XYZ file of C-alpha atoms in Angstrom:
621
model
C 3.761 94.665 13.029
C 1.559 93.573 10.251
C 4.115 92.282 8.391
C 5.469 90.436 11.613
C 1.863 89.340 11.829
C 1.881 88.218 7.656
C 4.866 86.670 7.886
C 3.595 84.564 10.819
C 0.619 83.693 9.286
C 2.070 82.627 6.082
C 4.740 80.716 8.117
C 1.832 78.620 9.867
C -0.338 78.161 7.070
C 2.895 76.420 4.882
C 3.674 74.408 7.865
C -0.596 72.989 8.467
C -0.317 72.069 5.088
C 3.187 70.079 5.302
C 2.149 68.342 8.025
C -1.726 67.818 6.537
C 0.564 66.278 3.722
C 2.658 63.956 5.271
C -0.745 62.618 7.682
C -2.353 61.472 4.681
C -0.471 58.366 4.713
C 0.126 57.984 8.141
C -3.000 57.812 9.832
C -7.215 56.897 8.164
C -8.180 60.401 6.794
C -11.539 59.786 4.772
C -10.190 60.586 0.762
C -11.981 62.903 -1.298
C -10.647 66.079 0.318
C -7.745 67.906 -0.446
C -7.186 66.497 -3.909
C -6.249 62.962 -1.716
C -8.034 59.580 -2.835
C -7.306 56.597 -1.822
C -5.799 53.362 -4.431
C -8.617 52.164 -6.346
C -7.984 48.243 -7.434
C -9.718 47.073 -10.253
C -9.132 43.827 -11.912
C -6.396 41.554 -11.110
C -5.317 39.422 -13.969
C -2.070 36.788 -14.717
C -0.122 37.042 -17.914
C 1.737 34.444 -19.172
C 0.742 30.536 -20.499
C 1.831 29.202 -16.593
C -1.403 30.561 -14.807
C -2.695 30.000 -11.493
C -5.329 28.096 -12.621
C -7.753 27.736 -15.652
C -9.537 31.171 -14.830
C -6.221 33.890 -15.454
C -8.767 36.247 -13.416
C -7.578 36.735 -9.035
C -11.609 36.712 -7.939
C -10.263 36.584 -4.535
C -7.136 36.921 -1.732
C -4.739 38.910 -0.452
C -2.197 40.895 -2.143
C 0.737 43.454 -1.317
C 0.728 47.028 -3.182
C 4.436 49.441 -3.003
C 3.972 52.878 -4.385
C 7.290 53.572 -5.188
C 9.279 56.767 -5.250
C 7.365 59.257 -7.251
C 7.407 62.757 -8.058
C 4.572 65.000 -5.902
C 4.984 61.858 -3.210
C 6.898 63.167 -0.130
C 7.528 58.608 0.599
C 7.487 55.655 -0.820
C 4.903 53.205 0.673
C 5.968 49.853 0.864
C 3.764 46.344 1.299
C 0.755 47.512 1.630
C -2.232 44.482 2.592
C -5.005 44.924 0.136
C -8.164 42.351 0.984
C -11.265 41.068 -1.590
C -12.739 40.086 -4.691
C -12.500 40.983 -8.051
C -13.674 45.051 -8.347
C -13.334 45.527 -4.696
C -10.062 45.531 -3.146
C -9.886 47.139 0.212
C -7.320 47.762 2.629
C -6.763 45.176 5.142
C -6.986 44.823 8.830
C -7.806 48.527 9.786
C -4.642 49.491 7.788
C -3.848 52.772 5.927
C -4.089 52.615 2.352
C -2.236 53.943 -0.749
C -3.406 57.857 -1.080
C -2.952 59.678 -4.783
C -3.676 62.562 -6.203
C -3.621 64.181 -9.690
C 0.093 63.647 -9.847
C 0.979 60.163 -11.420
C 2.758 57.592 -9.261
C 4.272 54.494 -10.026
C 2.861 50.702 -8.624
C 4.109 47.569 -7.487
C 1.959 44.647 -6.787
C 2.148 41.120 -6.120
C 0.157 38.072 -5.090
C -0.100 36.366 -2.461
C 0.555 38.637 0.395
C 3.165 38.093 3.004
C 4.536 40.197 5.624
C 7.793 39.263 5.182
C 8.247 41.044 2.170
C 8.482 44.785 3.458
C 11.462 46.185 1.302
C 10.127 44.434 -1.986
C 13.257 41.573 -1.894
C 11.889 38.195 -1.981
C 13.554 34.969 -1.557
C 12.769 32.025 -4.200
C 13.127 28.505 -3.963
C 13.013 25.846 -6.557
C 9.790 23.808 -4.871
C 6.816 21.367 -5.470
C 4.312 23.416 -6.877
C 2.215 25.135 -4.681
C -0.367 27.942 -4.430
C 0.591 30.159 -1.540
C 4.102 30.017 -3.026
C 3.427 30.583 -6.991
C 4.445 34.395 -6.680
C 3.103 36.649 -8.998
C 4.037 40.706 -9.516
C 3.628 43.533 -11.606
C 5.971 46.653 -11.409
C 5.918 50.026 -13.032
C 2.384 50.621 -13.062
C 1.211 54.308 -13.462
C -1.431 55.355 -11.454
C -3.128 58.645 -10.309
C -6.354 59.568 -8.408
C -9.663 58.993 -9.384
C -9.144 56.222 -11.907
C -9.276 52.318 -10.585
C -6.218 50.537 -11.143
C -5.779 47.235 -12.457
C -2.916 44.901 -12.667
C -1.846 42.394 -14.609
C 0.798 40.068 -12.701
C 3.503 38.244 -14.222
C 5.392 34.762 -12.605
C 8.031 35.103 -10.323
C 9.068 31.137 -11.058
C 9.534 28.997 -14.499
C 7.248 25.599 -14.176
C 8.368 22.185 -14.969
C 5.622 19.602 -14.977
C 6.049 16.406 -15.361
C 3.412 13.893 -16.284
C 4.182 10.766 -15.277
C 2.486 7.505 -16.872
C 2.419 3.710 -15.369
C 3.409 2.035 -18.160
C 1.809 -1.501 -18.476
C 5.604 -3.126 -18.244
C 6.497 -2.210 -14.932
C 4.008 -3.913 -11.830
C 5.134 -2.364 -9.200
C 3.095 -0.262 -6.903
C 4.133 2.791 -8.348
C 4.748 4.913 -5.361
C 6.839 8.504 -6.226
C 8.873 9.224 -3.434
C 11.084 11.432 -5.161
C 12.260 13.617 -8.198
C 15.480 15.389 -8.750
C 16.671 17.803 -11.578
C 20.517 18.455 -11.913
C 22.344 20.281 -14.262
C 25.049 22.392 -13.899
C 22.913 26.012 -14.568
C 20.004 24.695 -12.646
C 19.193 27.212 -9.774
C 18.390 26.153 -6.471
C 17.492 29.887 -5.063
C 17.667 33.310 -5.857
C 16.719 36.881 -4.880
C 14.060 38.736 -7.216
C 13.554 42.521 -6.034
C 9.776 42.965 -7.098
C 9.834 46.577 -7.159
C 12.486 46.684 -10.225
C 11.999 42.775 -11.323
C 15.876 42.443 -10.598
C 16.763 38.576 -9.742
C 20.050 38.251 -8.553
C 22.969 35.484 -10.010
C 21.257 32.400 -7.833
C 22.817 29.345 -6.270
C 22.964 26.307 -8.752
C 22.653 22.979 -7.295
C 19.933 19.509 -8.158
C 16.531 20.228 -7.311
C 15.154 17.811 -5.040
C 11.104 17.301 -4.411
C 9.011 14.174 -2.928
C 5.501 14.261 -4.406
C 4.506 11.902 -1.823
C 2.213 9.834 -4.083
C 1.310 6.758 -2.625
C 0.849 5.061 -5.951
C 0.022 5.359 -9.890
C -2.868 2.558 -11.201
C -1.248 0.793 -13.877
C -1.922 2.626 -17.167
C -2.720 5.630 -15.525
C -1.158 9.002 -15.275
C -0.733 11.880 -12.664
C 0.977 15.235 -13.078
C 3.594 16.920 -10.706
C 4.301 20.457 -10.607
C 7.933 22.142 -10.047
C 8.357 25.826 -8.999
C 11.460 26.671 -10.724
C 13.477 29.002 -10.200
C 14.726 30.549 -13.634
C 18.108 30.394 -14.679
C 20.402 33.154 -15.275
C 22.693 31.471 -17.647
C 21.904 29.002 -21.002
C 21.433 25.962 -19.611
C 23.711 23.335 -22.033
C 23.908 19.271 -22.227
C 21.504 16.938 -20.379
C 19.340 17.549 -17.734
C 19.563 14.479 -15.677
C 15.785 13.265 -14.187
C 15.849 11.052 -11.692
C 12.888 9.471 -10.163
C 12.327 7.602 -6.543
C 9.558 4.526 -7.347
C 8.922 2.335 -5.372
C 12.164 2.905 -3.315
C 14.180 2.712 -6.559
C 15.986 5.195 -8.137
C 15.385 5.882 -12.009
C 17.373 7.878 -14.287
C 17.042 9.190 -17.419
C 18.369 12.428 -19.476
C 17.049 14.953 -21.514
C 18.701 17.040 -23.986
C 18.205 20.684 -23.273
C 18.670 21.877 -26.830
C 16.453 18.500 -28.405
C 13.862 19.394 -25.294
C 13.610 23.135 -25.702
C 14.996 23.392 -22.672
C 17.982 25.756 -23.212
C 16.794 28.389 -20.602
C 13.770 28.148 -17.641
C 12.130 31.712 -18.155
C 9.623 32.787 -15.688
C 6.131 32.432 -16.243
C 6.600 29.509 -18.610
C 5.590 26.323 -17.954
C 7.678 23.224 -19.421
C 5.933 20.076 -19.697
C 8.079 16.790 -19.334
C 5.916 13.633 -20.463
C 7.606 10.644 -18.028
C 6.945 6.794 -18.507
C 7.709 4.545 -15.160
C 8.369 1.303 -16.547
C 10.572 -1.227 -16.177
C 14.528 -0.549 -16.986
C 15.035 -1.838 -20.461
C 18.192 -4.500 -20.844
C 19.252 -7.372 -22.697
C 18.803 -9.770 -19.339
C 16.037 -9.901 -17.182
C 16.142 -11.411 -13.618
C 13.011 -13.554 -13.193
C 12.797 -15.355 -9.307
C 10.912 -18.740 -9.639
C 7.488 -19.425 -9.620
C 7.261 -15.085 -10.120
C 6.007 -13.095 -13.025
C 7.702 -9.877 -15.135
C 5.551 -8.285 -17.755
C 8.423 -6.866 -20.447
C 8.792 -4.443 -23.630
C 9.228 -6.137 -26.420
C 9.761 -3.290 -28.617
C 13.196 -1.786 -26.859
C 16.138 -3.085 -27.904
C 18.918 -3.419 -25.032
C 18.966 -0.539 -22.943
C 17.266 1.956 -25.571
C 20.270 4.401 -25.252
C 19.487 5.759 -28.661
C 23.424 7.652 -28.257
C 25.308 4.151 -27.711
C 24.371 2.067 -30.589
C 28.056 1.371 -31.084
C 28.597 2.822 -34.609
C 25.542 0.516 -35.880
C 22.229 2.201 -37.703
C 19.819 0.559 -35.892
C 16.642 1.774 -34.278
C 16.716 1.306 -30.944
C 12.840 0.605 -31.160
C 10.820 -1.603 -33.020
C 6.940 -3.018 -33.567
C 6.518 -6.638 -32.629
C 3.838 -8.501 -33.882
C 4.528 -11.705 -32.106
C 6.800 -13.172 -28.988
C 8.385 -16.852 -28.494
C 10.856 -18.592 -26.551
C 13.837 -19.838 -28.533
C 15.210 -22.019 -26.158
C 15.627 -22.372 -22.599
C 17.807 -24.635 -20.299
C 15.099 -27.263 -19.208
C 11.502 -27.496 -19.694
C 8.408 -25.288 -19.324
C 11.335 -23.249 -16.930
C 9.465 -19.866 -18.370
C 5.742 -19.167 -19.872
C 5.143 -16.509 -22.093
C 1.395 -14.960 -21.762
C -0.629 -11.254 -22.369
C 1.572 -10.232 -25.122
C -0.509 -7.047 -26.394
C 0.479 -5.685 -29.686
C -0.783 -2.865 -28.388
C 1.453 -1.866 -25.284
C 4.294 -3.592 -26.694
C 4.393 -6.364 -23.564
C 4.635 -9.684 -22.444
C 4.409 -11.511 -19.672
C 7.257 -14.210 -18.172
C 6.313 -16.746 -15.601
C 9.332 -19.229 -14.146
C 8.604 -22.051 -13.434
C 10.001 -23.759 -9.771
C 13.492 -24.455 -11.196
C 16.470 -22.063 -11.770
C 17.590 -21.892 -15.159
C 17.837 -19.627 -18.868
C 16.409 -19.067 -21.240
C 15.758 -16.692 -24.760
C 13.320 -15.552 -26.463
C 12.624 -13.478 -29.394
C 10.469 -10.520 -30.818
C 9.711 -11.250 -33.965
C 8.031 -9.612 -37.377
C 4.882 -9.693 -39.331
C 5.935 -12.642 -40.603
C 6.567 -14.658 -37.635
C 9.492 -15.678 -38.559
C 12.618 -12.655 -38.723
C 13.689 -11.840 -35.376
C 13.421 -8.135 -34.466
C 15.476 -8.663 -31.318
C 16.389 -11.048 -28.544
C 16.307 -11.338 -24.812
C 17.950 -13.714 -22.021
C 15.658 -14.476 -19.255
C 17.870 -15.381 -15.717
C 15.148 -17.436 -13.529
C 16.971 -17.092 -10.375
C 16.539 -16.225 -6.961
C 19.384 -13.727 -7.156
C 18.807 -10.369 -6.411
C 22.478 -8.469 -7.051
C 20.595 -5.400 -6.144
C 20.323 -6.765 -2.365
C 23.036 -5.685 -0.147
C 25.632 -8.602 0.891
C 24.599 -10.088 -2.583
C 28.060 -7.985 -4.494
C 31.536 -7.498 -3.743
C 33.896 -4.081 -4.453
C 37.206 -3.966 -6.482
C 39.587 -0.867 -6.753
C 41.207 -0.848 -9.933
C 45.372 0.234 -9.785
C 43.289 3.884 -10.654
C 41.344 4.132 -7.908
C 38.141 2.951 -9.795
C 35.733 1.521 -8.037
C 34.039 -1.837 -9.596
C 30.986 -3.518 -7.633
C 30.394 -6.964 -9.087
C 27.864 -9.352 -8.843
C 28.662 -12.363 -6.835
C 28.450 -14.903 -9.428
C 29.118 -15.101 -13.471
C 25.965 -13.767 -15.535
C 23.650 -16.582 -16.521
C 25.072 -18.685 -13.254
C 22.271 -20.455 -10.658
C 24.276 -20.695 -7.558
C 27.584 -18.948 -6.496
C 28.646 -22.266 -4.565
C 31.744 -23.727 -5.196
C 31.789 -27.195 -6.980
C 28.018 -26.920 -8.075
C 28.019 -27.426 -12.057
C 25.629 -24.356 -12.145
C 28.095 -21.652 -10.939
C 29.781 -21.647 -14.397
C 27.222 -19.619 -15.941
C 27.221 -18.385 -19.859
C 29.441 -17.852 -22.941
C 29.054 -14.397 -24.473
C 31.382 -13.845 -27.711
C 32.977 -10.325 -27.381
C 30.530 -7.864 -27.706
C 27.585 -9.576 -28.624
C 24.120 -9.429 -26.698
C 23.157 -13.300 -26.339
C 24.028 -16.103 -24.499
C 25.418 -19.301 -24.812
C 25.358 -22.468 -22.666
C 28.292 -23.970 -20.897
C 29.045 -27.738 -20.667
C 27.286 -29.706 -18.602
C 29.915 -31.336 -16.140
C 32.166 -28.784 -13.905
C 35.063 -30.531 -16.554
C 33.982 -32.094 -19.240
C 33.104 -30.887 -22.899
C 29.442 -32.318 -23.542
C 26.978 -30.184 -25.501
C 23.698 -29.303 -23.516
C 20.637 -30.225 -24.988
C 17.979 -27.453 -25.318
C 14.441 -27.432 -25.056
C 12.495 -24.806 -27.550
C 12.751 -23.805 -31.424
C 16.398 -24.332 -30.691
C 17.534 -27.566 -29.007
C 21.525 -26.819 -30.080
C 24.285 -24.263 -30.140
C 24.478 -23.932 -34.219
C 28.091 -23.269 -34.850
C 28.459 -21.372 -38.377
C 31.820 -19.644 -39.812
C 31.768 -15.951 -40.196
C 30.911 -15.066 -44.214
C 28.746 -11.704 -43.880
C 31.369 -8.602 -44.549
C 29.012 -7.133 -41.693
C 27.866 -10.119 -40.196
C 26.112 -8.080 -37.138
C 22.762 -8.261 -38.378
C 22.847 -12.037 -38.616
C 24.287 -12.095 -34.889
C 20.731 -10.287 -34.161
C 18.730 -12.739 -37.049
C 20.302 -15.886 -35.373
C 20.981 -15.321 -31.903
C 21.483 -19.049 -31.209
C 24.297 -18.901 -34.172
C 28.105 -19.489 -32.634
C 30.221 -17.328 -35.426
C 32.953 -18.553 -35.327
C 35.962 -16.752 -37.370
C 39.817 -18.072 -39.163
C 43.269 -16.596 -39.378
C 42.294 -14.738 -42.496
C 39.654 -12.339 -40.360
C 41.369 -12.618 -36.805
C 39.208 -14.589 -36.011
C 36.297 -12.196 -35.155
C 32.163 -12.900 -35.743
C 31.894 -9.690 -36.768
C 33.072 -9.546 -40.201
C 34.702 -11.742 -43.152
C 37.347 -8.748 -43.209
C 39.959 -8.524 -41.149
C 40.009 -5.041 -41.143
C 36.858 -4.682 -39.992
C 35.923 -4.506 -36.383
C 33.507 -2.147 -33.629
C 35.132 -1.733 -30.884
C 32.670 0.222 -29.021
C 29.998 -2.854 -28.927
C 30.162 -2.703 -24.902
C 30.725 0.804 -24.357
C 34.748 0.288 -23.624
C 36.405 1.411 -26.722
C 38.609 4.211 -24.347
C 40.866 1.972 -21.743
C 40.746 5.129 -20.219
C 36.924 6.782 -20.301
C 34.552 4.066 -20.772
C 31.430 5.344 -22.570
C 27.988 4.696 -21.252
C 26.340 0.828 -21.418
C 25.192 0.336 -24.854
C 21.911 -1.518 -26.520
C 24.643 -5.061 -27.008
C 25.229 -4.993 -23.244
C 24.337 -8.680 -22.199
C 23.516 -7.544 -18.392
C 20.656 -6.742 -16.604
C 19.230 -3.039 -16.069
C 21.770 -0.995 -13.926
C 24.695 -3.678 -14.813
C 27.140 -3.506 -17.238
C 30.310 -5.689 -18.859
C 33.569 -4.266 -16.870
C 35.271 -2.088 -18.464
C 38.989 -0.758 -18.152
C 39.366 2.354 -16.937
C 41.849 4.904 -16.181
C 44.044 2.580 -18.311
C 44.021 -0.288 -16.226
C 41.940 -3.418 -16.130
C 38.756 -3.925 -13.403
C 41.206 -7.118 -12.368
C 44.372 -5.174 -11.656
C 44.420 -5.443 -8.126
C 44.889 -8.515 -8.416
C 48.415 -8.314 -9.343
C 50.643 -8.389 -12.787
C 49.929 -10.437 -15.327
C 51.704 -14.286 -15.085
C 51.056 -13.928 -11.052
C 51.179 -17.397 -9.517
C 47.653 -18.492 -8.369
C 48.838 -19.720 -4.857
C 49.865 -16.391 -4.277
C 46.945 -14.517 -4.806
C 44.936 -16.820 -4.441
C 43.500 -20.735 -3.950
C 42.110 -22.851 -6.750
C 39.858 -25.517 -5.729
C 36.815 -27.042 -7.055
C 37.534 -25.977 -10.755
C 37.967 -22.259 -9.480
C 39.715 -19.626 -7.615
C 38.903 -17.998 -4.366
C 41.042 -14.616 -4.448
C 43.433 -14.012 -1.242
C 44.473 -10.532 -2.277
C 41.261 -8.886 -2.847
C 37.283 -10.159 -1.481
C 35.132 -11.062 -4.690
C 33.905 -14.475 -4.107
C 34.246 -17.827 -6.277
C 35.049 -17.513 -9.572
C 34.570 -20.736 -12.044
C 37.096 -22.364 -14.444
C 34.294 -22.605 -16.950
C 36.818 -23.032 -19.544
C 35.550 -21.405 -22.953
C 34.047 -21.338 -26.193
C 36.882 -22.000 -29.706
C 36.822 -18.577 -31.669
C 37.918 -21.164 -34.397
C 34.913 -23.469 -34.296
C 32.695 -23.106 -30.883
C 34.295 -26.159 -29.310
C 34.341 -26.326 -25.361
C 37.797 -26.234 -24.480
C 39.495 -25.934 -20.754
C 36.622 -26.464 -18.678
C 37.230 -27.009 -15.270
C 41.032 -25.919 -15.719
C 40.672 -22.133 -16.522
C 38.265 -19.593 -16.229
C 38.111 -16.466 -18.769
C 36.197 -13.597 -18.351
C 35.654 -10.640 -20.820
C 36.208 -6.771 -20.029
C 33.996 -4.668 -22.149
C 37.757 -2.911 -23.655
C 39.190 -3.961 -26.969
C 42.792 -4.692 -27.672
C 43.801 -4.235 -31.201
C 41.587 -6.542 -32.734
C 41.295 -8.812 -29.633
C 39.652 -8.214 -26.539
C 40.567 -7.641 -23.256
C 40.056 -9.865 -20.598
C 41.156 -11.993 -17.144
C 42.162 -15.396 -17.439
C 43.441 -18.264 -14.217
C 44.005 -21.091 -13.667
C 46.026 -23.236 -11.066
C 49.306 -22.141 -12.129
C 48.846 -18.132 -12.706
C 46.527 -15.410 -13.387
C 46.670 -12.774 -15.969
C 44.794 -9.901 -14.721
C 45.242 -7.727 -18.039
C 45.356 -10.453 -20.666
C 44.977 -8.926 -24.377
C 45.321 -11.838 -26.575
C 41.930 -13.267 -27.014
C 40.260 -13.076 -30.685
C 36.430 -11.456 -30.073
C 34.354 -14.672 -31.702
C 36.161 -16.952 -28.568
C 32.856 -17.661 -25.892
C 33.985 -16.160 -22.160
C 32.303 -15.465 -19.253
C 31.164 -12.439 -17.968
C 30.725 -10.957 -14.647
C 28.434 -8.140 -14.607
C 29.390 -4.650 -12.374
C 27.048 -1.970 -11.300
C 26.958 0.753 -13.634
């Protein structure tokens, strides 16, 4: 019987102390007894240059605590609500807290609490910054009883902040609607299990966010904040930007390698400096009796990759700004230029017109760079103001309604013909002044005439930007191009369509305005081939009336005989009869481009010499 009895009694005491084991954690048992404490919290710091805030130091909130699988623990204990201040974290709401004892167990902790995170997975989102989503954990603390705990929490999410600057140029409102971030390795969402610091292989996708601020004062700056979620992979190429202002989309790239941008690591913050200012271009649209304030210091577009085999800077310093000549007088003012923020300001007048002007050095004299200001009350960016082509390769064109430098788009009017541009340069030239007739217009400004000067310069591109109101005209012995004495010698890529196939992007010698480019060919056919095969008759495609063509075959509005510039001497020649207009894609040393008249239209012509004067009709880029 007594060892019945011994038995029995050893049997009971093993099983009281099981179950005084496993109650420990499942129900409040005041610590100290039984070699149980409960989880002492001390300090609660962030690692990492992307804190929380200026202090690194959690002096208050809510956090979760796991204690994970450890030896001398019968469970794990997951998500446990801890409540306070810095020193004194207790257990939230009545709950049961984290029990130790001598043995050493193993911690997980993160900031802020949430309930939804019971088994330690937690979904992330790439997000506008904010502070109930910046997640922050720690695992694979060690921890036993009777010594406080503290924890020092690393970022669940990289940080891209952008700060983004109202540059004196641009006068809109500066409202920022939107911003997205696209590249191909740039991850959308992801997994991260906190209690191993596992992410999972994410979803890639472009980051959207609206910032929803209402507006930016003009030389001020405010700074947006992107959760990111890291990336799993080397990120490679551009990362393409693209803000909402103002209800306007604006793009820009940045290099990742050139950026540092090659990976998003959490808890790192990336800072992305952002100016909104006006799109730089060789042609700005000015409405009459309205004001644009300008850079003067970008030349073209500023696409510092597309300077068309050239070594130019695409920026410069100017010390002084004046009009060169414009189509009648007073059209455009020039006032505030500030050496300073690199700007002017244009006012047009009441009339429609053009007009350059010019950037110019210390000296006051050598010009840096030159601009064509379009007073018109055109907006191609309105909708009903363009009209779509599909090319024979299924390339979509949308053109403007009207020849660049034109004032109307109506038939008959002498001011739909618009400007010359010689193949591949930036600035204008003025038409005739009859719908078909050959007169010379006079000019108001520094320049009152088109000076017409044969080619000499073996590179004769830096006198094309020198003397913008120069015609270069070449001779059989240089095929009759105004870009060099030598025949040999040519750039094809001055409008970004030296591939009939791939067009590269616009370039700084683009003559159109921001988001508008020269057509290019594509897919190996012309922007025109719809129209038909070259030698098509007119009346069959088409009608020609008032010294123009209104297309049958495809919807694109009037287009002017404006006749054309001599590549042998700058003579007006065909006005009225035929209408030319450049493609941005070279031919041999010619230049493609469309040509009509009465008779028949040659969609794909390739036979015109680069220093002949055409017009051009800009499309959307």
């Amino acid at each position: 019987m007594r060892y019945w009895s011994d038995h029995i009694k050893g049997y009971l005491l093993g099983l009281v102390i099981i179950l005084a084991a496993c109650s420990r954690d499942d129900m409040t048992v005041e610590g100290g007894t039984d070699g149980y404490t409960p989880l002492q919290i001390g300090n609660i710091t962030f690692s990492g240059v992307s804190t929380r805030s200026s202090d690194t130091e959690l002096t208050a909130g809510d956090i979760g605590v796991f204690r994970l699988e450890s030896t001398g623990y019968a469970a794990t204990r997951s998500n446990v609500h801890y409540t306070g201040s810095a020193g004194e974290w207790d257990i939230a709401d009545g709950g049961t807290p984290i029990y130790l004892t001598e043995n050493e167990a193993t911690l997980c902790a993160y900031y802020p609490y949430s309930s939804d995170y019971a088994d330690g997975t937690v979904p992330l989102t790439s997000q506008l910054y904010t502070s109930d989503q910046n997640l922050c954990y720690q695992t694979g603390v060690t921890a036993a009883s009777g010594t406080p705990v503290s924890f020092t929490l690393d970022h669940a999410y990289a940080k891209l902040t952008f700060t983004l600057t109202h540059n004196a140029a641009y006068s809109g409102t500066c409202a920022v609607s939107g911003i997205s971030i696209a590249n191909d390795g740039i991850l959308t969402s992801n997994t991260l299990d906190m209690t191993t610091g596992s992410y999972g292989s994410g979803t890639a996708g472009t980051v959207t966010v609206d910032p929803e601020i209402s507006s930016i004062s003009s030389g001020s700056s405010v700074t947006v904040t992107v959760l990111m979620v890291p990336t799993v992979s080397t990120l490679s190429g551009d990362i393409t930007l693209t803000f909402t202002v103002d209800g306007k989309e604006m793009t820009t790239t940045v290099d990742v390698d050139d950026a540092g941008l090659t990976s998003l690591e959490a808890g790192k913050n990336y800072v992305i400096n952002s100016n909104v200012s006006i799109e730089t271009a060789n042609c700005y649209i000015v409405a009459p009796e309205a004001s644009l304030t300008i850079p003067v210091n970008v030349k073209g577009n500023g696409n510092a990759d597309a300077v068309a085999g050239t070594d130019l800077d695409v920026t410069h310093t100017a010390s002084s700004v004046g009009i060169l000549w414009e189509t009648s007088s007073d059209l455009v003012t020039l006032s505030d230029f500030s050496s300073s923020n690199q700007t002017v300001t244009i006012t047009a007048s009441s009339s429609t017109g053009n007009a350059v002007i010019a950037a110019y050095d210390e000296d006051g004299k050598t010009i840096l760079w030159s601009w064509h200001i379009w007073v018109t009350d055109y907006n191609p960016d309105d909708d009903g103001t363009t009209y779509t082509i599909t090319n024979t390769a299924g390339t979509f064109y949308t053109f403007m309604d009207r020849n660049l430098g034109a004032t109307t788009s109506t038939s008959g009017d002498v001011g739909v013909k618009g400007l010359f541009y010689q193949w591949g340069r930036k600035d204008p030239f003025p038409g005739s002044t009859t719908l078909d007739g050959t007169t010379e217009p006079t000019l108001e400004g520094t320049i009152t005439a088109v000076t017409k000067t044969q080619v000499s310069a073996s590179s004769n591109l830096a006198n094309s930007i020198l003397y913008p109101g120069t015609f270069y005209y070449g001779t059989s012995d240089n095929t009759y191009d105004w870009y060099s004495v030598t025949a040999s010698t040519h750039n094809d890529a001055l409008w970004g369509g030296a591939s009939t196939s791939a067009p590269t992007d616009k370039t700084i010698f683009d003559p159109c305005p921001a988001g508008w480019r020269v057509a290019p060919w594509s897919g190996g056919y012309s922007p025109w081939s719809a129209i038909g095969a070259n030698g098509v008759s007119t009346g069959s495609v088409g009608t020609f009336a008032n010294y123009g063509v209104t297309w049958s075959v495809i919807t694109a509005g009037f287009w002017p005989a404006a006749g054309h510039r001599l590549s042998s001497s700058g003579a007006f020649a065909s006005v009225g009869s035929i209408g030319y207009c450049w493609s941005a894609s070279p031919y041999s040393s010619n230049g493609y481009y469309l040509d009509f008249s009465s008779g028949n239209v040659n969609p794909s012509s390739y036979g015109a010499t680069r220093a002949y004067g055409f017009s051009v009709r800009c499309v959307r880029e």
